[in-house]
CSV table of C-alpha atoms in Angstrom, one decimal:
chain,number,residue,atom,x,y,z
X,1,MET,CA,102.5,92.7,145.4
X,2,VAL,CA,98.8,92.1,144.8
X,3,THR,CA,99.0,93.9,141.4
X,4,PHE,CA,101.8,91.7,140.3
X,5,PHE,CA,100.0,88.5,141.1
X,6,ALA,CA,96.8,89.7,139.6
X,7,SER,CA,98.6,90.6,136.4
X,8,LEU,CA,100.3,87.2,136.3
X,9,PHE,CA,96.9,85.5,136.8
X,10,LEU,CA,95.3,87.6,134.0
X,11,LEU,CA,98.1,86.7,131.6
X,12,VAL,CA,97.6,83.0,132.2
X,13,ALA,CA,93.8,83.4,132.0
X,14,GLY,CA,94.2,85.2,128.8
X,15,TYR,CA,95.9,82.2,127.2
X,16,PHE,CA,93.3,79.7,128.5
X,17,VAL,CA,90.3,81.9,127.7
X,18,TYR,CA,90.9,84.7,125.2
X,19,ALA,CA,93.3,82.7,123.1
X,20,LYS,CA,90.6,80.1,122.6
X,21,VAL,CA,88.2,82.8,121.4
X,22,VAL,CA,90.8,84.0,118.9
X,23,GLU,CA,91.3,80.4,117.7
X,24,LYS,CA,87.6,79.8,117.3
X,25,ILE,CA,87.2,83.0,115.3
X,26,PHE,CA,90.1,82.1,113.0
X,27,GLY,CA,88.7,78.5,112.6
X,28,ILE,CA,91.3,75.8,112.7
X,29,ASP,CA,91.2,72.7,110.6
X,30,ASP,CA,93.5,69.8,111.4
X,31,SER,CA,92.5,68.0,108.3
X,32,ARG,CA,94.5,70.5,106.2
X,33,GLN,CA,98.1,69.4,105.4
X,34,THR,CA,100.5,72.1,106.7
X,35,PRO,CA,103.3,73.6,104.5
X,36,ALA,CA,105.8,71.5,106.5
X,37,TYR,CA,104.6,68.6,104.5
X,38,THR,CA,103.2,70.1,101.3
X,39,GLN,CA,106.3,72.3,100.8
X,40,ALA,CA,108.9,70.1,102.4
X,41,ASP,CA,112.4,71.1,101.3
X,42,GLY,CA,114.7,70.0,104.1
X,43,MET,CA,115.7,73.6,104.6
X,44,ASP,CA,112.9,75.8,106.0
X,45,TYR,CA,109.9,73.5,105.6
X,46,VAL,CA,110.7,70.8,108.2
X,47,PRO,CA,108.1,69.2,110.5
X,48,MET,CA,108.8,69.8,114.2
X,49,SER,CA,106.9,69.1,117.4
X,50,TRP,CA,104.7,71.9,118.9
X,51,TRP,CA,106.7,72.1,122.2
X,52,LYS,CA,109.9,72.6,120.2
X,53,GLY,CA,108.2,75.1,118.0
X,54,SER,CA,106.9,77.0,121.1
X,55,LEU,CA,110.4,77.3,122.6
X,56,ILE,CA,111.9,78.3,119.3
X,57,GLN,CA,109.2,81.0,118.8
X,58,LEU,CA,109.7,82.3,122.4
X,59,LEU,CA,113.4,82.6,121.9
X,60,ASN,CA,113.0,84.1,118.4
X,61,ILE,CA,110.6,86.9,119.6
X,62,ALA,CA,112.1,87.4,123.1
X,63,GLY,CA,115.8,87.9,123.1
X,64,LEU,CA,116.5,90.8,125.4
X,65,GLY,CA,113.4,92.7,124.4
X,66,PRO,CA,111.1,91.7,127.3
X,67,ILE,CA,114.0,92.3,129.7
X,68,PHE,CA,115.5,95.6,128.5
X,69,GLY,CA,112.2,97.1,127.3
X,70,ALA,CA,110.4,96.1,130.5
X,71,ILE,CA,113.1,97.6,132.7
X,72,THR,CA,113.0,100.8,130.8
X,73,GLY,CA,109.2,100.8,130.9
X,74,ALA,CA,109.3,100.3,134.7
X,75,LEU,CA,110.5,103.9,135.0
X,76,TYR,CA,106.8,104.8,134.6
X,77,GLY,CA,105.8,102.8,137.6
X,78,PRO,CA,103.2,100.1,138.1
X,79,VAL,CA,101.1,101.5,135.2
X,80,ALA,CA,103.6,99.4,133.1
X,81,PHE,CA,101.8,96.3,134.4
X,82,ILE,CA,98.5,97.4,132.9
X,83,TRP,CA,100.1,97.9,129.4
X,84,ILE,CA,101.8,94.5,129.6
X,85,VAL,CA,98.6,92.7,130.5
X,86,ILE,CA,96.2,94.5,128.2
X,87,GLY,CA,98.7,94.7,125.3
X,88,CYS,CA,99.7,91.1,125.5
X,89,ILE,CA,96.2,89.6,125.7
X,90,PHE,CA,94.3,91.8,123.3
X,91,ALA,CA,97.0,93.1,120.9
X,92,GLY,CA,100.2,91.1,121.0
X,93,GLY,CA,98.6,87.7,121.3
X,94,VAL,CA,96.2,88.4,118.5
X,95,HIS,CA,99.0,89.9,116.4
X,96,ASP,CA,101.2,86.9,116.9
X,97,TYR,CA,98.5,84.3,116.3
X,98,PHE,CA,97.3,85.7,113.1
X,99,SER,CA,100.8,86.4,111.7
X,100,GLY,CA,101.7,82.8,112.3
X,101,MET,CA,98.4,81.2,111.2
X,102,LEU,CA,98.0,83.4,108.1
X,103,SER,CA,101.5,82.4,107.1
X,104,LEU,CA,100.5,78.8,107.7
X,105,ARG,CA,97.4,79.1,105.6
X,106,HIS,CA,99.3,80.6,102.7
X,107,ASN,CA,102.1,78.0,102.4
X,108,GLY,CA,104.5,79.7,104.9
X,109,GLU,CA,104.4,83.1,103.2
X,110,GLN,CA,106.5,85.9,104.7
X,111,TYR,CA,104.8,88.9,106.4
X,112,PRO,CA,105.2,91.4,103.4
X,113,SER,CA,103.4,88.9,101.1
X,114,LEU,CA,100.5,88.6,103.6
X,115,VAL,CA,100.3,92.4,103.7
X,116,GLY,CA,100.1,92.4,99.9
X,117,ARG,CA,97.3,89.9,99.8
X,118,TYR,CA,95.0,91.9,102.1
X,119,LEU,CA,96.2,95.5,102.0
X,120,GLY,CA,97.5,95.8,98.5
X,121,ASN,CA,100.8,96.0,96.6
X,122,ALA,CA,101.6,99.6,97.6
X,123,MET,CA,101.6,98.7,101.3
X,124,LYS,CA,103.4,95.5,100.5
X,125,ALA,CA,106.3,97.5,98.9
X,126,ILE,CA,106.5,99.8,101.9
X,127,ILE,CA,106.5,96.8,104.4
X,128,ASN,CA,109.1,94.9,102.3
X,129,ILE,CA,111.6,97.7,102.7
X,130,MET,CA,110.8,98.5,106.3
X,131,SER,CA,110.8,94.9,107.4
X,132,ILE,CA,114.2,94.1,105.8
X,133,ILE,CA,115.7,97.3,107.3
X,134,LEU,CA,114.3,96.4,110.7
X,135,MET,CA,115.7,92.9,110.5
X,136,VAL,CA,119.2,94.2,109.5
X,137,LEU,CA,119.2,96.8,112.3
X,138,VAL,CA,118.1,94.2,114.9
X,139,ALA,CA,120.7,91.7,113.7
X,140,ALA,CA,123.4,94.4,113.8
X,141,ALA,CA,122.5,95.4,117.3
X,142,PHE,CA,122.5,91.9,118.5
X,143,VAL,CA,125.9,91.2,117.0
X,144,ALA,CA,127.6,94.2,118.6
X,145,GLY,CA,126.2,93.8,122.1
X,146,PRO,CA,127.3,90.2,122.7
X,147,ALA,CA,130.7,90.9,121.0
X,148,GLN,CA,131.3,93.8,123.5
X,149,LEU,CA,130.7,91.5,126.5
X,150,ILE,CA,132.8,88.7,125.0
X,151,ASP,CA,135.6,91.2,124.6
X,152,GLN,CA,135.4,92.1,128.3
X,153,ILE,CA,135.3,88.5,129.8
X,154,THR,CA,137.3,86.4,127.3
X,155,PRO,CA,140.8,86.7,125.6
X,156,LEU,CA,139.0,87.6,122.3
X,157,ASN,CA,139.1,91.2,121.3
X,158,PHE,CA,136.0,93.0,120.0
X,159,THR,CA,136.8,92.4,116.3
X,160,MET,CA,137.5,88.7,116.8
X,161,ALA,CA,134.3,88.3,118.9
X,162,LEU,CA,132.3,90.1,116.2
X,163,VAL,CA,133.6,87.8,113.5
X,164,PHE,CA,132.9,84.8,115.7
X,165,VAL,CA,129.3,85.8,116.3
X,166,PHE,CA,128.7,86.8,112.7
X,167,VAL,CA,130.0,83.4,111.4
X,168,TYR,CA,127.5,81.7,113.7
X,169,PHE,CA,124.8,84.1,112.3
X,170,ILE,CA,125.6,83.0,108.7
X,171,LEU,CA,125.5,79.3,109.6
X,172,ALA,CA,122.2,79.6,111.5
X,173,ALA,CA,120.7,81.5,108.5
X,174,VAL,CA,121.7,79.1,105.8
X,175,LEU,CA,121.6,75.7,107.4
X,176,PRO,CA,118.3,73.7,107.6
X,177,VAL,CA,116.1,75.0,110.4
X,178,ASN,CA,116.3,71.7,112.3
X,179,ARG,CA,120.2,71.6,112.3
X,180,ILE,CA,121.0,74.5,114.7
X,181,ILE,CA,117.8,76.3,115.6
X,182,GLY,CA,115.8,73.2,116.1
X,183,LYS,CA,118.4,71.6,118.4
X,184,ILE,CA,119.8,74.3,120.6
X,185,TYR,CA,117.0,76.9,120.7
X,186,PRO,CA,114.7,74.8,123.0
X,187,ILE,CA,117.6,74.6,125.5
X,188,PHE,CA,118.2,78.4,125.4
X,189,GLY,CA,114.4,78.9,125.7
X,190,ALA,CA,114.4,76.9,128.8
X,191,ILE,CA,117.3,79.0,130.2
X,192,LEU,CA,115.3,82.2,129.5
X,193,ILE,CA,112.3,80.8,131.4
X,194,PHE,CA,114.5,79.5,134.3
X,195,MET,CA,116.1,83.0,134.5
X,196,ALA,CA,112.8,84.8,134.8
X,197,VAL,CA,111.3,82.3,137.2
X,198,SER,CA,114.3,82.5,139.5
X,199,ILE,CA,114.2,86.3,139.6
X,200,ALA,CA,110.4,86.2,140.3
X,201,ILE,CA,110.9,83.8,143.3
X,202,ALA,CA,113.8,85.9,144.6
X,203,LEU,CA,111.7,89.0,144.5
X,204,LEU,CA,109.2,87.4,146.9
X,205,PHE,CA,111.8,87.2,149.6
X,206,MET,CA,113.1,90.7,149.3
X,207,ASP,CA,112.6,93.1,152.1
X,208,ARG,CA,110.9,95.5,149.6
X,209,SER,CA,107.4,94.7,148.3
X,210,ILE,CA,106.6,94.9,144.6
X,211,PRO,CA,104.5,98.2,144.3
X,212,ASN,CA,100.8,98.0,143.8
X,213,LEU,CA,98.9,99.6,141.0
X,214,THR,CA,98.7,103.4,140.8
X,215,PHE,CA,97.7,105.3,137.7
X,216,GLU,CA,100.2,108.1,138.6
X,217,ASN,CA,103.0,108.6,136.2
X,218,LEU,CA,106.2,108.0,138.3
X,219,HIS,CA,108.7,108.6,135.5
X,220,PRO,CA,111.6,110.7,137.0
X,221,GLY,CA,112.0,112.4,133.7
X,222,GLU,CA,108.3,113.3,133.6
X,223,LEU,CA,107.9,111.7,130.1
X,224,PRO,CA,104.3,111.2,129.2
X,225,ILE,CA,102.8,107.7,129.4
X,226,TRP,CA,100.9,108.0,126.2
X,227,PRO,CA,102.2,107.1,123.7
X,228,LEU,CA,105.8,106.6,124.9
X,229,LEU,CA,105.1,103.6,127.2
X,230,MET,CA,103.5,101.7,124.3
X,231,VAL,CA,106.7,102.0,122.3
X,232,THR,CA,109.1,101.5,125.2
X,233,ILE,CA,107.5,98.2,126.2
X,234,SER,CA,106.9,96.4,122.9
X,235,CYS,CA,108.3,92.9,123.4
X,236,GLY,CA,106.0,91.6,126.2
X,237,ALA,CA,103.0,93.6,124.9
X,238,ILE,CA,103.0,93.8,121.1
X,239,SER,CA,106.0,93.9,118.8
X,240,GLY,CA,106.1,94.0,115.0
X,241,PHE,CA,109.4,92.0,115.1
X,242,HIS,CA,107.3,89.0,116.0
X,243,CYS,CA,105.3,88.9,112.7
X,244,THR,CA,108.6,88.7,110.8
X,245,GLN,CA,109.6,85.7,112.9
X,246,SER,CA,106.3,83.7,112.9
X,247,PRO,CA,106.7,82.3,109.4
X,248,ILE,CA,109.9,80.5,110.5
X,249,VAL,CA,108.0,78.3,112.9
X,250,ALA,CA,104.8,78.3,110.7
X,251,ARG,CA,106.8,76.4,108.1
X,252,THR,CA,107.5,73.7,110.7
X,253,MET,CA,104.1,73.1,112.2
X,254,LYS,CA,102.5,69.7,112.0
X,255,LYS,CA,98.9,70.8,112.5
X,256,GLU,CA,96.8,73.9,112.8
X,257,SER,CA,95.7,73.3,116.4
X,258,ASP,CA,99.3,73.8,117.5
X,259,GLY,CA,99.0,77.5,116.6
X,260,ARG,CA,97.5,78.6,119.8
X,261,LYS,CA,100.2,76.9,121.9
X,262,ILE,CA,103.0,78.1,119.6
X,263,PHE,CA,102.1,81.7,118.7
X,264,TYR,CA,99.7,82.9,121.4
X,265,GLY,CA,101.4,80.8,124.1
X,266,ALA,CA,104.9,82.2,123.3
X,267,MET,CA,103.4,85.8,123.4
X,268,VAL,CA,101.9,85.1,126.9
X,269,GLY,CA,105.2,83.6,128.0
X,270,GLU,CA,107.0,86.7,126.8
X,271,GLY,CA,104.5,88.9,128.6
X,272,ILE,CA,105.2,87.0,131.9
X,273,ILE,CA,108.9,87.5,131.4
X,274,ALA,CA,108.4,91.2,130.8
X,275,LEU,CA,106.1,91.5,133.9
X,276,ILE,CA,108.8,89.9,136.1
X,277,TRP,CA,111.5,92.2,134.9
X,278,ALA,CA,109.4,95.3,135.1
X,279,ALA,CA,108.6,94.3,138.7
X,280,ALA,CA,112.3,93.7,139.4
X,281,GLY,CA,113.3,97.0,138.0
X,282,MET,CA,110.8,99.1,140.0
X,283,THR,CA,111.3,97.1,143.2
X,284,PHE,CA,115.0,96.2,143.5
X,285,PHE,CA,116.2,99.9,143.4
X,286,GLY,CA,113.6,101.2,145.8
X,287,GLY,CA,111.5,103.1,143.2
X,288,THR,CA,111.8,104.6,139.8
X,289,GLY,CA,114.3,107.2,140.9
X,290,GLY,CA,116.8,104.6,142.0
X,291,LEU,CA,116.1,102.7,138.8
X,292,GLN,CA,116.9,105.7,136.7
X,293,GLU,CA,120.2,106.2,138.6
X,294,ALA,CA,121.1,102.6,137.9
X,295,MET,CA,120.2,102.9,134.3
X,296,ALA,CA,122.3,106.0,133.9
X,297,ALA,CA,125.3,104.2,135.5
X,298,GLY,CA,125.2,100.9,133.6
X,299,GLY,CA,122.4,100.9,131.2
X,300,PRO,CA,119.8,98.1,131.0
X,301,ALA,CA,122.6,95.5,130.8
X,302,GLY,CA,124.1,96.8,134.1
X,303,VAL,CA,120.7,96.7,135.7
X,304,VAL,CA,120.2,93.1,134.7
X,305,ASN,CA,123.6,92.1,135.9
X,306,GLU,CA,123.2,93.9,139.3
X,307,ILE,CA,119.7,92.4,139.9
X,308,SER,CA,120.8,88.9,138.9
X,309,THR,CA,124.0,88.7,140.9
X,310,SER,CA,122.5,90.4,144.0
X,311,LEU,CA,119.4,88.2,144.1
X,312,LEU,CA,120.9,84.9,142.8
X,313,GLY,CA,124.6,85.1,143.6
X,314,THR,CA,127.0,83.2,141.5
X,315,LEU,CA,124.2,81.5,139.6
X,316,GLY,CA,122.8,84.9,138.9
X,317,GLY,CA,126.0,86.1,137.4
X,318,ILE,CA,126.2,83.1,135.1
X,319,LEU,CA,122.6,83.6,134.1
X,320,ALA,CA,123.2,87.3,133.4
X,321,ILE,CA,126.1,86.5,131.2
X,322,LEU,CA,124.1,83.8,129.4
X,323,GLY,CA,121.3,86.3,129.0
X,324,VAL,CA,123.3,89.2,127.7
X,325,ILE,CA,125.3,87.0,125.3
X,326,ILE,CA,123.0,84.2,124.2
X,327,LEU,CA,119.6,85.9,124.1
X,328,PRO,CA,120.5,88.7,121.7
X,329,ILE,CA,122.5,86.2,119.5
X,330,THR,CA,119.5,84.0,119.2
X,331,THR,CA,117.3,86.9,118.2
X,332,GLY,CA,119.9,88.3,115.8
X,333,ASP,CA,120.4,85.1,113.9
X,334,THR,CA,116.7,84.6,113.2
X,335,ALA,CA,116.4,88.2,112.2
X,336,LEU,CA,119.1,87.6,109.6
X,337,ARG,CA,117.3,84.4,108.6
X,338,SER,CA,114.0,86.3,108.2
X,339,SER,CA,115.7,89.0,106.1
X,340,ARG,CA,117.2,86.2,103.9
X,341,MET,CA,113.7,84.6,103.5
X,342,MET,CA,112.1,88.0,102.6
X,343,LEU,CA,114.7,88.9,100.1
X,344,THR,CA,114.5,85.4,98.6
X,345,ASP,CA,110.7,85.9,98.1
X,346,LEU,CA,111.4,89.2,96.4
X,347,LEU,CA,114.0,87.8,94.0
X,348,SER,CA,112.2,84.5,93.3
X,349,LYS,CA,110.1,86.4,90.7
X,350,PHE,CA,113.1,87.1,88.6
X,351,MET,CA,115.5,84.2,89.2
X,352,ASN,CA,115.8,80.7,90.7
X,353,THR,CA,116.5,81.0,94.4
X,354,ASP,CA,116.0,77.4,95.4
X,355,ASN,CA,119.6,76.2,95.3
X,356,ARG,CA,122.0,76.3,98.2
X,357,GLY,CA,124.5,78.6,96.4
X,358,MET,CA,121.8,81.3,95.9
X,359,ILE,CA,120.7,80.9,99.5
X,360,LEU,CA,124.2,81.6,100.7
X,361,PHE,CA,124.6,84.6,98.3
X,362,ILE,CA,121.3,86.2,99.5
X,363,THR,CA,122.3,85.6,103.1
X,364,LEU,CA,125.7,87.4,102.5
X,365,ALA,CA,123.8,90.2,100.7
X,366,VAL,CA,121.8,91.0,103.8
X,367,GLY,CA,124.7,90.0,106.0
X,368,ALA,CA,127.2,92.5,104.6
X,369,PRO,CA,125.3,95.7,105.7
X,370,THR,CA,124.5,93.9,109.0
X,371,PHE,CA,128.2,93.4,109.7
X,372,TYR,CA,129.1,97.0,108.7
X,373,LEU,CA,126.4,98.5,110.9
X,374,SER,CA,127.6,96.5,113.9
X,375,THR,CA,131.1,98.1,113.6
X,376,ILE,CA,130.0,101.7,113.6
X,377,ASP,CA,128.1,104.0,115.9
X,378,TYR,CA,124.6,103.3,114.4
X,379,SER,CA,122.7,104.7,117.4
X,380,PHE,CA,121.2,107.4,115.2
X,381,LEU,CA,119.6,104.6,113.1
X,382,TRP,CA,118.7,102.4,116.1
X,383,ARG,CA,116.6,105.1,117.7
X,384,TYR,CA,114.1,104.6,114.9
X,385,VAL,CA,113.7,100.9,115.4
X,386,GLY,CA,111.2,101.4,118.2
X,387,TRP,CA,108.7,103.3,116.1
X,388,THR,CA,109.4,101.2,113.0
X,389,ASN,CA,108.7,98.0,115.1
X,390,GLN,CA,105.3,99.3,116.3
X,391,PHE,CA,104.4,100.5,112.8
X,392,VAL,CA,105.0,97.0,111.4
X,393,ALA,CA,102.9,95.6,114.2
X,394,THR,CA,100.1,98.0,113.4
X,395,VAL,CA,100.1,97.0,109.7
X,396,MET,CA,100.0,93.3,110.7
X,397,LEU,CA,96.9,93.9,112.9
X,398,TRP,CA,95.2,95.7,110.0
X,399,THR,CA,96.1,92.7,107.7
X,400,ALA,CA,94.4,90.4,110.2
X,401,ALA,CA,91.3,92.7,110.4
X,402,ILE,CA,90.8,92.8,106.6
X,403,TYR,CA,91.4,89.0,106.4
X,404,LEU,CA,88.7,88.4,108.9
X,405,LEU,CA,86.4,90.9,107.2
X,406,LYS,CA,86.8,89.2,103.9
X,407,GLN,CA,86.2,85.8,105.5
X,408,HIS,CA,82.9,87.1,107.0
X,409,LYS,CA,84.3,86.7,110.6
X,410,PHE,CA,84.4,88.9,113.6
X,411,HIS,CA,87.0,91.4,112.4
X,412,TRP,CA,86.8,93.7,115.4
X,413,ILE,CA,89.0,91.3,117.4
X,414,ALA,CA,91.9,92.6,115.3
X,415,GLY,CA,90.4,95.9,114.2
X,416,VAL,CA,90.1,97.4,117.7
X,417,PRO,CA,93.8,96.8,118.7
X,418,ALA,CA,94.8,98.0,115.2
X,419,ILE,CA,93.0,101.3,115.8
X,420,PHE,CA,94.7,101.7,119.2
X,421,MET,CA,98.1,101.0,117.7
X,422,THR,CA,97.5,103.4,114.8
X,423,ALA,CA,96.9,106.2,117.3
X,424,VAL,CA,100.1,105.2,119.1
X,425,VAL,CA,102.4,105.3,116.1
X,426,CYS,CA,100.7,108.4,114.6
X,427,THR,CA,101.2,110.3,117.8
X,428,TYR,CA,104.6,109.0,118.7
X,429,ILE,CA,106.4,110.0,115.5
X,430,PHE,CA,105.4,113.6,115.8
X,431,TYR,CA,106.3,113.9,119.5
X,432,ALA,CA,109.3,111.7,120.1
X,433,PRO,CA,112.9,113.0,120.2
X,434,GLU,CA,113.8,110.8,117.2
X,435,GLY,CA,110.7,112.0,115.4
X,436,LEU,CA,109.6,115.6,114.6
X,437,GLN,CA,109.8,116.8,118.2
X,438,LEU,CA,106.6,118.8,118.0
X,439,PRO,CA,104.8,120.0,121.2
X,440,TYR,CA,102.9,117.2,123.0
X,441,ASN,CA,99.4,118.7,122.4
X,442,THR,CA,100.1,119.4,118.8
X,443,SER,CA,101.3,115.8,118.3
X,444,MET,CA,98.2,114.5,120.0
X,445,ILE,CA,95.9,116.5,117.7
X,446,ILE,CA,97.8,115.4,114.5
X,447,GLY,CA,98.0,111.8,115.7
X,448,PHE,CA,94.3,111.5,116.3
X,449,ILE,CA,93.4,113.3,113.0
X,450,LEU,CA,95.5,110.7,111.2
X,451,THR,CA,93.9,107.9,113.2
X,452,GLY,CA,90.5,109.3,112.2
X,453,ILE,CA,91.4,109.1,108.5
X,454,VAL,CA,92.4,105.5,109.0
X,455,LEU,CA,89.1,104.9,110.7
X,456,LEU,CA,87.3,106.3,107.8
X,457,TRP,CA,89.2,103.9,105.5
X,458,TYR,CA,88.2,101.0,107.8
X,459,ALA,CA,84.6,102.1,107.7
X,460,TRP,CA,84.7,102.3,103.9
X,461,MET,CA,86.1,98.8,103.7
X,462,ILE,CA,83.3,97.5,106.0
X,463,ILE,CA,80.6,99.2,103.9
X,464,LYS,CA,82.2,98.0,100.7
X,465,HIS,CA,82.2,94.4,102.0
X,466,LYS,CA,78.5,94.6,103.0
X,467,GLN,CA,77.6,95.9,99.6
X,468,SER,CA,79.5,93.0,97.9
X,469,ILE,CA,77.6,90.6,100.1
X,470,THR,CA,74.2,92.2,99.2
X,471,ALA,CA,75.1,92.1,95.5
X,472,ASN,CA,76.0,88.5,95.7
X,473,GLN,CA,72.8,87.6,97.5
X,474,GLN,CA,70.7,89.5,94.9
X,475,SER,CA,72.6,87.7,92.1
X,476,THR,CA,72.0,84.4,93.7
X,477,VAL,CA,68.2,85.1,94.0
X,478,ALA,CA,68.0,86.3,90.4
């Protein structure tokens, strides 16, 4: 119990202390006009209040990620609390803040365009492809899940439910951001918060106590903590999906000082939600062994339903249904909207993409494979989303680090978590079942060698930057 409250305190303190450090290093300027005004189009660039933007951002980035991922990560035991706290404050919050604020500074640019600016066109091309694929897979997953539950609890069959959800997706992706997303997302965001807070309060009155910190790996399947935990719990710690969503809200911000509340604040909010559900998972079932049995019987959705209905009664059942249906839908629709925006940016170099007809065409172009994937067994593709997600996050951290380096600012605030996440993704892909399945020690060696190569590149960029400064100073003196 002490560990849980200490973790909660640290997350809140992270927002009030470390987020201000991040903000100061970035350097906000409220005298700058934001893209919501300079690029106003009545579609994506629409001014909205910071509190509405915060709730929209929270719902965009959260969905079921901080619930399902945290429950799965709880199988490792209380060590999951450490990753959520450290990851959220020093990696996820930095990642989300810079992805949103760099987009804001560059007229609401999409994530791949930001990568191109600071890491080059080759990396931009890779990220463009990976980001759109990630968005399509996420949207497909979050169409099928709600449709299956609707099929079970309503007269609609799976196909009808699928069509119903998908039509909503298309509408949310093509209508102005303030028509659907701006009106109903704050309500759904409030439901997400209320659900988590209710579970947290109920946990305090259980006859079992939330376990305290132990560095022991309690996973029943004896899976290693490093690097699997860092990929299992992404939403709530650090997730590359977030940087694809940040430009949606960045295009609606009224002033730069709202960035800390919107981007870093939503990340901390998601971290708190993940912390609560991780605690619920490892407490409600009497340990990680009981949690694994519950996961085997009903999966994460079944675990959420059992915890909610048992702790909160009828209200819990309603919240569980709202969570399993609404939350993935509200993540899937913005995933589709993001993929539409990214593809629009790509095609804008070759054709006019500003008219509504072209917007609808591009949405359908990314919507067609999304709908198809939601009707088949795409689990063999979905297994790669976890690694892809963290790879995207790592590239965003490197983008922030190089931006700060070029701006003569303290780049290590993004560079250190970028190095850490580089080691995670480089090791994971060689060891994981969906990767190359190499022996653990072999994967560790290869992963750290690759990380060392990236470190050498980083050192070279730093040296190159210092040389350019020296050359400029000498030129000025001459």
